[in-house]
Short mmCIF file of C-alpha atoms in Angstrom, two decimals:
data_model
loop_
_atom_site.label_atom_id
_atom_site.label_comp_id
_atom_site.label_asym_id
_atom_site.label_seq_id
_atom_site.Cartn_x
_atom_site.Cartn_y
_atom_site.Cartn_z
CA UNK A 1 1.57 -14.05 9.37
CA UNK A 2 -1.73 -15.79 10.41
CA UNK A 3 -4.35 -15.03 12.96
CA UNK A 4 -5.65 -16.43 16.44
CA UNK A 5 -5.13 -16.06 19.73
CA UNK A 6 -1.99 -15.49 22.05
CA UNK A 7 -1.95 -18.49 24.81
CA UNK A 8 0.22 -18.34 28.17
CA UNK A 9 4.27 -18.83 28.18
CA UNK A 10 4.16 -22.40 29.28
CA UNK A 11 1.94 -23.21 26.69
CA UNK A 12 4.32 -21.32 23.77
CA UNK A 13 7.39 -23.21 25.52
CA UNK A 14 5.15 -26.74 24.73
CA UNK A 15 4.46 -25.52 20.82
CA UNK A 16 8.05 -24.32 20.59
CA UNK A 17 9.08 -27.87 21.58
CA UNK A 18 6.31 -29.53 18.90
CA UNK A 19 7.58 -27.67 16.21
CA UNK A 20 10.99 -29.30 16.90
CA UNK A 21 9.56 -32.48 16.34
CA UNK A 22 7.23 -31.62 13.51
CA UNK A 23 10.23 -30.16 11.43
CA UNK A 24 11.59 -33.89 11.59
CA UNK A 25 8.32 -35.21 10.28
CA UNK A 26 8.48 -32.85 7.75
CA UNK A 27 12.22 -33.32 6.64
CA UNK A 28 11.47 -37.02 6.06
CA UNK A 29 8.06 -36.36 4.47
CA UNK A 30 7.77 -36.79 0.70
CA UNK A 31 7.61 -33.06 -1.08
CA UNK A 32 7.07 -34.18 -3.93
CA UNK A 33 3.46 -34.65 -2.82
CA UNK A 34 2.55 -31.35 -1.91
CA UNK A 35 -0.53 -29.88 -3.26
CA UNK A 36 -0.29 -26.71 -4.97
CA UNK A 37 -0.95 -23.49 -3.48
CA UNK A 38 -4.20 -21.76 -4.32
CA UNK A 39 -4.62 -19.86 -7.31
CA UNK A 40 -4.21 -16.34 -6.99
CA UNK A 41 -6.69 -14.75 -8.43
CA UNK A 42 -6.25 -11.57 -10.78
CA UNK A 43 -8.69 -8.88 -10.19
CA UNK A 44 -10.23 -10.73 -7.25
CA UNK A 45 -11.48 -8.83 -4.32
CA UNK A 46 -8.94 -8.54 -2.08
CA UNK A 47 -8.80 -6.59 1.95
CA UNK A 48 -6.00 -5.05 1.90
CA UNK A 49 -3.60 -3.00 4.31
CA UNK A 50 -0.50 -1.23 4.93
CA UNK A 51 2.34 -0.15 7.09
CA UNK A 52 5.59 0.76 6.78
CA UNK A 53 8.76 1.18 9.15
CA UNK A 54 12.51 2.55 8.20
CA UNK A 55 15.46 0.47 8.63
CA UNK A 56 19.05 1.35 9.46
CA UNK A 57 20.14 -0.97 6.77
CA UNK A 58 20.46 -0.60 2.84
CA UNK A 59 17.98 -2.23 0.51
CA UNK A 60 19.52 -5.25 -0.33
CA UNK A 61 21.40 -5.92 3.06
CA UNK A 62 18.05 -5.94 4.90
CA UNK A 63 15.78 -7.97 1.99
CA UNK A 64 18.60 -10.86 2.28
CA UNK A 65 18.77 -10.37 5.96
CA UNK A 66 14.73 -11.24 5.97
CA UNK A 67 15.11 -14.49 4.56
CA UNK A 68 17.36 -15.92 7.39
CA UNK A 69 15.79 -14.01 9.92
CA UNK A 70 13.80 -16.50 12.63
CA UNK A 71 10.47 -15.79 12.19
CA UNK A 72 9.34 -16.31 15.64
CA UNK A 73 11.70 -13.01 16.40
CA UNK A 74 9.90 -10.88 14.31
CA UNK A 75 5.99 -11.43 15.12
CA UNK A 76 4.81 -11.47 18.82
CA UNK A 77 2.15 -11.92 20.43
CA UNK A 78 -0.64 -9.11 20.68
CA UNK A 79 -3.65 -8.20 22.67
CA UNK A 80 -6.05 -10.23 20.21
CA UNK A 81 -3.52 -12.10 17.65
CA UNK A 82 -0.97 -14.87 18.46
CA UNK A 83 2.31 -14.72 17.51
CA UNK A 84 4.92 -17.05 15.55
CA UNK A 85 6.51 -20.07 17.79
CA UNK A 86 8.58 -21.51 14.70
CA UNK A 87 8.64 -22.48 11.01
CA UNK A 88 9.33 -25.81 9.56
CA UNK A 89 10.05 -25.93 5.24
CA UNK A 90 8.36 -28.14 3.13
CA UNK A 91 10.33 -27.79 0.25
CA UNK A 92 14.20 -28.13 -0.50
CA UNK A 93 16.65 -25.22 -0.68
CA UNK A 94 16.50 -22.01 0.67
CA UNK A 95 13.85 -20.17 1.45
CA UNK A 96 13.33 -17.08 -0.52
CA UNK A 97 13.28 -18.61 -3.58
CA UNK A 98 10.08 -18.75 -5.97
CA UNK A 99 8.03 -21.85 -4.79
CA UNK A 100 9.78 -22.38 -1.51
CA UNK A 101 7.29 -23.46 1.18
CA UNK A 102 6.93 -23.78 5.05
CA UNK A 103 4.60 -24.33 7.50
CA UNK A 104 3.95 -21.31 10.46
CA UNK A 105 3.57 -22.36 13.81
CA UNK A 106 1.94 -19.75 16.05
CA UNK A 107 1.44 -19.92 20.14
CA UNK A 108 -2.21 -20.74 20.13
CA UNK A 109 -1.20 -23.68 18.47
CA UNK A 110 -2.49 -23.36 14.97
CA UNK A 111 -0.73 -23.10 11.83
CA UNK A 112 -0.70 -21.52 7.99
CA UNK A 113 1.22 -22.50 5.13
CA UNK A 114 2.82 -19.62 2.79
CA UNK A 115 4.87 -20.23 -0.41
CA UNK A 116 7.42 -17.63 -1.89
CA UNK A 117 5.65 -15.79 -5.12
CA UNK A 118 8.14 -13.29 -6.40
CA UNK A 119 11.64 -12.32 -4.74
CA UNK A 120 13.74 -9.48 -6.31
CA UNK A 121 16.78 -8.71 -4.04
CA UNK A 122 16.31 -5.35 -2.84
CA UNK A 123 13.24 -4.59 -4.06
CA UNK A 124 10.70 -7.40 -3.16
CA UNK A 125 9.42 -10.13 -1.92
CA UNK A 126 5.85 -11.82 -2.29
CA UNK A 127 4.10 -14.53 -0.54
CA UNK A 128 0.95 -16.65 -0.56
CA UNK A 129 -0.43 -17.65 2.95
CA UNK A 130 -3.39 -20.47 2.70
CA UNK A 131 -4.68 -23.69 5.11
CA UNK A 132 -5.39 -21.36 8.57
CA UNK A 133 -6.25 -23.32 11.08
CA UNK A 134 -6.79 -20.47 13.70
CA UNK A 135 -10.71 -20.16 14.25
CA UNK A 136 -10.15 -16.44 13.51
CA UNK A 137 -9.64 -17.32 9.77
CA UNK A 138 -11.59 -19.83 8.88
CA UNK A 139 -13.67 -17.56 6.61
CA UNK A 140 -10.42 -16.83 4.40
CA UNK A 141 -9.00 -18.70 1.62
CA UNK A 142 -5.72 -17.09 1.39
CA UNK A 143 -4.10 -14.06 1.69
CA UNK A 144 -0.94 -12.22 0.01
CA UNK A 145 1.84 -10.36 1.74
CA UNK A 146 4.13 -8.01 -0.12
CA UNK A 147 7.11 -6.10 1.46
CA UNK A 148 8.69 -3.39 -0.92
CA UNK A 149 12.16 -1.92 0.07
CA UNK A 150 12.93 1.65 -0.88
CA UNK A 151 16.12 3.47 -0.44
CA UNK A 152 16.74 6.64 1.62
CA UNK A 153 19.64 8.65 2.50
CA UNK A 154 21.72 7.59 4.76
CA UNK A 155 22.07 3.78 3.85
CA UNK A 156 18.23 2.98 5.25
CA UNK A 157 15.49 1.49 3.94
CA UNK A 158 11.48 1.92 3.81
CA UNK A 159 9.77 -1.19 4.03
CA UNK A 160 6.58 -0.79 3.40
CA UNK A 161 4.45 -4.47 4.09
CA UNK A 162 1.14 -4.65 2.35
CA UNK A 163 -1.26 -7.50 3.37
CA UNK A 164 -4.24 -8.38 1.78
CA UNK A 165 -7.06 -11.30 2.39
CA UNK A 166 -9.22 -13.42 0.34
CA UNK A 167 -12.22 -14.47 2.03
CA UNK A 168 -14.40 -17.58 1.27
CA UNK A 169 -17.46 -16.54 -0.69
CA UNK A 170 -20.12 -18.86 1.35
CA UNK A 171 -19.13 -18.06 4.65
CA UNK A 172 -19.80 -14.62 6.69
CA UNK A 173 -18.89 -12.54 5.80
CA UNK A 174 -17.82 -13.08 2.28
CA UNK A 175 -21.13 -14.08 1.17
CA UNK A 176 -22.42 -10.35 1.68
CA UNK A 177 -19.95 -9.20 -0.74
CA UNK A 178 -19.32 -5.76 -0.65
CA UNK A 179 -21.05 -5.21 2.76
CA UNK A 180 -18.66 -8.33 3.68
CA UNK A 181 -15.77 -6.85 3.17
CA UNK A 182 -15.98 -3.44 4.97
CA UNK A 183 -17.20 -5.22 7.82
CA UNK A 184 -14.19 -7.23 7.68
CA UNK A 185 -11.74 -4.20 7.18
CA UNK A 186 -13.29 -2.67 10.31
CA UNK A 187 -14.31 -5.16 12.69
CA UNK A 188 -10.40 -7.07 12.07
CA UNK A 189 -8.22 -6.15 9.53
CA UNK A 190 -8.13 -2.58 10.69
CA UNK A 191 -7.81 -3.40 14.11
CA UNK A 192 -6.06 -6.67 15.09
CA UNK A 193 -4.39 -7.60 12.42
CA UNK A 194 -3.42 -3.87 11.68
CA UNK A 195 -2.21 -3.93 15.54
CA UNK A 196 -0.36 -7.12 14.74
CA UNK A 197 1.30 -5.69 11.81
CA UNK A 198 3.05 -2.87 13.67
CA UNK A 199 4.15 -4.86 15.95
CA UNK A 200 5.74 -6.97 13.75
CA UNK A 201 7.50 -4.01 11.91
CA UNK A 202 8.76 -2.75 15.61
CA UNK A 203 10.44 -6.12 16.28
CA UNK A 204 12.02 -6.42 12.92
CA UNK A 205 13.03 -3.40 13.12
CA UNK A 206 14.52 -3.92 16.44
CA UNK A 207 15.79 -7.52 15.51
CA UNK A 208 17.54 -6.31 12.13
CA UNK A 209 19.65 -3.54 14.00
CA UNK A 210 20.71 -5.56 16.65
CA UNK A 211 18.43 -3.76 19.54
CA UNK A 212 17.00 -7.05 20.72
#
């Protein structure tokens, strides 16, 4: 769940294929050498924003769904924002566990890193995203995703997906502080990434009840 660019098919086909090899390099790499994540800070000002979508599945069916789910099903490409080309973990085990890592691979051929904070079956699931290589995020030092899954009638779910950025304090425009920030809710967040966020939700949504 980074940011970017979208690039042509040929182009995702060629990143698809790289991440194939990368995963390798990263299955024989040694984990325990992986820095830590960045501190998330309490209180810090965050840019946050929301959208939900309702699911024909029950809480708990869909949250373990999400964690086997591929990635690259769920996040297309937009008019502004690239989407997901494939995933390689760092770290041993499953992911969805506290601490479990993985590298993002998106089809303008940059990449983010997000660890697992907090998952409660059901309920929710937390994540840290950090090291954006996209030129669209180079002014933000992480960001945290939450989704929250809420029962309805009817065996569904509301999942409602909050994501919120960090920005780097000495670069534009995080050194104007306030000012900083609503430009950056307007000008992106609010925009592309918002834009990229629904259609995220659509194609989950779609992938999850077997509509793709």
């Amino acid at each position: 769940r980074c940011c970017g660019r979208s690039k042509s098919p040929r182009l995702r086909s060629a990143l698809q294929r790289l991440t194939k090899r990368r995963k390798l390099e990263y299955a024989s790499a040694d984990m325990s050498e992986l820095p830590p994540p960045p501190d998330v800070e309490i209180g810090a000002p965050m840019i946050a924003h929301t959208e939900r979508v309702v699911v024909d599945m029950a809480p708990h069916a869909f949250s373990e769904w999400m964690l086997h789910a591929r990635l690259e099903d769920q996040i297309p490409d937009t008019r502004a924002l690239p989407g997901v080309v494939g995933t390689a973990q760092l770290t041993p085990g499953d992911w969805g566990r506290p601490g479990a890592r993985r590298v993002v691979h998106l089809s303008d051929g940059a990449r983010c890193t997000e660890q697992v904070l907090t998952y409660i079956p059901g309920e929710v699931f937390r994540y840290v995203v950090w090291d954006y290589t996209t030129a669209a995020a180079r002014r933000v030092t992480y960001a945290v995703g939450e989704f929250l899954y809420a029962p309805l009638e009817g065996g569904r779910t509301q999942v409602t997906w909050t994501y919120a950025f960090r920005l780097k304090a000495d670069r534009f425009p995080g050194k104007m502080g306030r000012l900083g920030r609503w430009i950056f809710r307007h000008a992106f967040l609010e925009r592309n990434y918002a834009e990229l966020m629904r259609a995220t939700l659509r194609a989950t949504k779609a992938y999850a009840e077997g509509k793709t």
